[in-house]
Short mmCIF file of the C-alpha atoms (twelve columns), coordinates in Angstrom:
data_MODEL
# 
_entry.id   MODEL 
# 
loop_
_atom_site.group_PDB 
_atom_site.id 
_atom_site.type_symbol 
_atom_site.label_atom_id 
_atom_site.label_alt_id 
_atom_site.label_comp_id 
_atom_site.label_asym_id 
_atom_site.label_seq_id 
_atom_site.Cartn_x 
_atom_site.Cartn_y 
_atom_site.Cartn_z 
_atom_site.pdbx_PDB_model_num 
ATOM 1   C CA . MET A 1   120.957 96.205  22.060 1 
ATOM 2   C CA . GLY A 2   123.293 98.894  23.255 1 
ATOM 3   C CA . ARG A 3   124.657 99.213  26.699 1 
ATOM 4   C CA . ARG A 4   122.816 101.433 29.110 1 
ATOM 5   C CA . ARG A 5   124.811 104.460 30.353 1 
ATOM 6   C CA . LYS A 6   125.402 104.626 34.044 1 
ATOM 7   C CA . ALA A 7   124.155 107.826 35.749 1 
ATOM 8   C CA . PHE A 8   126.169 109.712 38.363 1 
ATOM 9   C CA . THR A 9   126.443 107.997 41.699 1 
ATOM 10  C CA . LEU A 10  125.434 109.697 44.908 1 
ATOM 11  C CA . ILE A 11  129.063 110.173 45.980 1 
ATOM 12  C CA . GLU A 12  129.945 111.866 42.697 1 
ATOM 13  C CA . LEU A 13  126.984 114.239 43.077 1 
ATOM 14  C CA . PHE A 14  127.976 115.192 46.652 1 
ATOM 15  C CA . LEU A 15  131.585 115.792 45.583 1 
ATOM 16  C CA . SER A 16  130.465 117.992 42.689 1 
ATOM 17  C CA . ILE A 17  128.171 120.053 44.917 1 
ATOM 18  C CA . GLY A 18  130.927 120.366 47.533 1 
ATOM 19  C CA . LEU A 19  133.436 121.629 44.967 1 
ATOM 20  C CA . ILE A 20  130.953 124.161 43.624 1 
ATOM 21  C CA . ALA A 21  130.257 125.403 47.171 1 
ATOM 22  C CA . LEU A 22  133.994 125.693 47.901 1 
ATOM 23  C CA . ILE A 23  134.634 127.694 44.746 1 
ATOM 24  C CA . GLY A 24  131.602 129.897 45.479 1 
ATOM 25  C CA . SER A 25  132.818 130.719 48.984 1 
ATOM 26  C CA . LEU A 26  136.268 131.659 47.649 1 
ATOM 27  C CA . VAL A 27  134.681 133.965 45.083 1 
ATOM 28  C CA . LEU A 28  132.542 135.617 47.778 1 
ATOM 29  C CA . LEU A 29  135.580 136.198 49.996 1 
ATOM 30  C CA . ARG A 30  137.392 137.876 47.112 1 
ATOM 31  C CA . ALA A 31  134.336 139.932 46.114 1 
ATOM 32  C CA . LYS A 32  133.580 141.388 49.574 1 
ATOM 33  C CA . PRO A 33  136.094 144.283 49.340 1 
ATOM 34  C CA . MET A 34  134.764 145.155 45.885 1 
ATOM 35  C CA . LEU A 35  131.205 145.086 47.194 1 
ATOM 36  C CA . ASP A 36  132.110 147.343 50.149 1 
ATOM 37  C CA . HIS A 37  133.843 149.771 47.785 1 
ATOM 38  C CA . TYR A 38  130.762 149.870 45.536 1 
ATOM 39  C CA . ARG A 39  128.410 150.390 48.488 1 
ATOM 40  C CA . MET A 40  130.555 153.219 49.872 1 
ATOM 41  C CA . ASN A 41  130.813 155.070 46.572 1 
ATOM 42  C CA . HIS A 42  127.145 154.580 45.687 1 
ATOM 43  C CA . SER A 43  125.908 155.792 49.094 1 
ATOM 44  C CA . TYR A 44  128.414 158.680 49.130 1 
ATOM 45  C CA . GLU A 45  127.221 159.890 45.728 1 
ATOM 46  C CA . LYS A 46  123.577 159.537 46.778 1 
ATOM 47  C CA . LEU A 47  124.181 161.703 49.861 1 
ATOM 48  C CA . LYS A 48  125.888 164.345 47.712 1 
ATOM 49  C CA . ARG A 49  122.991 164.276 45.218 1 
ATOM 50  C CA . GLU A 50  120.436 164.704 48.010 1 
ATOM 51  C CA . ILE A 51  122.271 167.733 49.438 1 
ATOM 52  C CA . ALA A 52  122.501 169.220 45.925 1 
ATOM 53  C CA . LEU A 53  118.769 168.553 45.417 1 
ATOM 54  C CA . SER A 54  118.031 170.351 48.689 1 
ATOM 55  C CA . LYS A 55  120.017 173.347 47.432 1 
ATOM 56  C CA . TYR A 56  118.092 173.303 44.150 1 
ATOM 57  C CA . LEU A 57  114.747 173.092 45.981 1 
ATOM 58  C CA . ALA A 58  115.721 175.990 48.259 1 
ATOM 59  C CA . GLN A 59  116.572 178.178 45.275 1 
ATOM 60  C CA . THR A 60  113.545 177.174 43.227 1 
ATOM 61  C CA . ALA A 61  110.988 177.537 46.022 1 
ATOM 62  C CA . THR A 62  112.839 180.516 47.596 1 
ATOM 63  C CA . ALA A 63  112.564 178.853 50.983 1 
ATOM 64  C CA . ASP A 64  115.081 177.977 53.666 1 
ATOM 65  C CA . ILE A 65  115.574 174.214 53.818 1 
ATOM 66  C CA . GLU A 66  117.096 172.255 56.664 1 
ATOM 67  C CA . PHE A 67  118.684 168.938 55.655 1 
ATOM 68  C CA . GLN A 68  119.140 166.655 58.678 1 
ATOM 69  C CA . ILE A 69  121.299 163.537 58.751 1 
ATOM 70  C CA . GLU A 70  120.980 161.153 61.701 1 
ATOM 71  C CA . GLN A 71  122.888 157.979 62.377 1 
ATOM 72  C CA . HIS A 72  120.776 154.844 62.708 1 
ATOM 73  C CA . LYS A 73  121.611 151.153 62.796 1 
ATOM 74  C CA . LYS A 74  120.393 150.714 59.183 1 
ATOM 75  C CA . GLY A 75  122.474 153.603 57.871 1 
ATOM 76  C CA . LEU A 76  121.845 157.322 57.657 1 
ATOM 77  C CA . ILE A 77  118.322 158.673 57.971 1 
ATOM 78  C CA . CYS A 78  117.952 161.944 56.093 1 
ATOM 79  C CA . LYS A 79  115.114 164.445 56.196 1 
ATOM 80  C CA . ARG A 80  114.431 167.770 54.492 1 
ATOM 81  C CA . LYS A 81  112.442 170.326 56.481 1 
ATOM 82  C CA . THR A 82  111.134 173.792 55.765 1 
ATOM 83  C CA . ASP A 83  108.827 176.291 57.436 1 
ATOM 84  C CA . GLU A 84  107.191 177.196 54.152 1 
ATOM 85  C CA . PRO A 85  103.926 175.487 53.153 1 
ATOM 86  C CA . LEU A 86  105.377 173.542 50.240 1 
ATOM 87  C CA . SER A 87  103.893 170.398 48.766 1 
ATOM 88  C CA . LEU A 88  106.538 168.916 46.527 1 
ATOM 89  C CA . GLY A 89  105.415 165.306 46.354 1 
ATOM 90  C CA . GLY A 90  107.425 163.513 49.011 1 
ATOM 91  C CA . THR A 91  110.582 165.617 48.936 1 
ATOM 92  C CA . ILE A 92  109.849 167.789 51.977 1 
ATOM 93  C CA . ASN A 93  109.181 166.489 55.520 1 
ATOM 94  C CA . THR A 94  109.718 162.854 54.581 1 
ATOM 95  C CA . SER A 95  112.541 160.611 55.752 1 
ATOM 96  C CA . PHE A 96  114.661 158.373 53.573 1 
ATOM 97  C CA . VAL A 97  117.514 156.010 54.335 1 
ATOM 98  C CA . ILE A 98  120.970 155.940 52.814 1 
ATOM 99  C CA . PRO A 99  122.097 152.419 53.733 1 
ATOM 100 C CA . TYR A 100 125.445 151.152 55.015 1 
ATOM 101 C CA . LEU A 101 127.007 154.540 55.864 1 
ATOM 102 C CA . GLN A 102 127.749 155.776 59.371 1 
ATOM 103 C CA . LEU A 103 128.516 159.285 60.594 1 
ATOM 104 C CA . GLU A 104 131.933 159.668 62.105 1 
ATOM 105 C CA . GLY A 105 132.411 162.017 65.039 1 
ATOM 106 C CA . SER A 106 128.760 162.884 65.683 1 
ATOM 107 C CA . GLU A 107 125.315 161.326 65.803 1 
ATOM 108 C CA . LYS A 108 123.548 164.101 63.877 1 
ATOM 109 C CA . GLU A 109 124.469 166.694 61.257 1 
ATOM 110 C CA . THR A 110 122.316 169.555 60.007 1 
ATOM 111 C CA . VAL A 111 122.824 171.507 56.794 1 
ATOM 112 C CA . LEU A 112 120.853 174.775 56.615 1 
ATOM 113 C CA . ILE A 113 120.387 176.011 53.055 1 
ATOM 114 C CA . THR A 114 119.055 179.541 52.585 1 
ATOM 115 C CA . SER A 115 116.610 180.583 49.870 1 
ATOM 116 C CA . SER A 116 119.515 181.912 47.792 1 
ATOM 117 C CA . GLY A 117 121.179 178.479 47.840 1 
ATOM 118 C CA . TRP A 118 123.888 179.490 50.323 1 
ATOM 119 C CA . ILE A 119 124.804 176.959 53.006 1 
ATOM 120 C CA . GLU A 120 125.033 178.425 56.494 1 
ATOM 121 C CA . ASN A 121 128.104 177.554 58.580 1 
ATOM 122 C CA . ASP A 122 130.931 175.327 57.458 1 
ATOM 123 C CA . VAL A 123 129.367 171.882 57.484 1 
ATOM 124 C CA . ILE A 124 131.869 169.056 57.109 1 
ATOM 125 C CA . ILE A 125 130.241 165.615 57.061 1 
ATOM 126 C CA . ASN A 126 132.538 162.683 57.818 1 
ATOM 127 C CA . ILE A 127 131.152 159.307 56.789 1 
ATOM 128 C CA . CYS A 128 132.565 155.811 56.975 1 
ATOM 129 C CA . LEU A 129 131.869 152.252 55.953 1 
ATOM 130 C CA . GLY A 130 134.174 149.806 57.661 1 
ATOM 131 C CA . LYS A 131 137.724 151.069 57.113 1 
ATOM 132 C CA . GLN A 132 136.771 153.420 54.281 1 
ATOM 133 C CA . ARG A 133 136.273 157.073 55.170 1 
ATOM 134 C CA . LYS A 134 135.164 160.052 53.103 1 
ATOM 135 C CA . THR A 135 134.420 163.690 53.790 1 
ATOM 136 C CA . ILE A 136 131.737 165.900 52.283 1 
ATOM 137 C CA . ASP A 137 132.162 169.663 52.457 1 
ATOM 138 C CA . ALA A 138 128.602 170.922 51.999 1 
ATOM 139 C CA . ARG A 139 129.734 174.328 50.734 1 
ATOM 140 C CA . ALA A 140 131.916 172.697 48.091 1 
ATOM 141 C CA . LEU A 141 128.730 171.305 46.523 1 
ATOM 142 C CA . LEU A 142 127.677 174.846 45.599 1 
ATOM 143 C CA . ASP A 143 127.901 175.603 41.876 1 
# 
C-alpha cells in the first residue's frame, strides 16, 4: 500500500490566503489611477455625445432644445427640455445621470440649442474628477 498524501494544514491555507489578499490590495492601489482616468474619459465623452445628440434633435425636429446640467452627489444630472410637443421615446423631458463627474465653478449649466443647431451664448463647461479637469466648449461641438 502506498503512502497517503498529506493535505494542506490550516496554517498553510491561512498564509496562502493572506498572500493572495496582499497581492490583490497592491494591484488595486496601482489600478486606481487607471480606473479614475477611464471613468473621466468615458464620462467626458458621454457628456459630449449627449450635447451633440441634443443638437441633432434640435435640427431634426426644428425645435429649440435646452440641455441642463446640474451637479448632484452621484454625478451630473442632465435633462433635455423643449416647448414643442415632441414624443421622442425618452429623449426629451427625462433626466439621466453621468456618474463621477462634478461641475467646476458652478452648480448648474444650461446649453440652449436653436432649431438651426446653433448654440446660444458661449457655454464653457468645466468638469472635474479628483485632480483631473477638462473643459467642453459647447460651440466647438458644432459640425
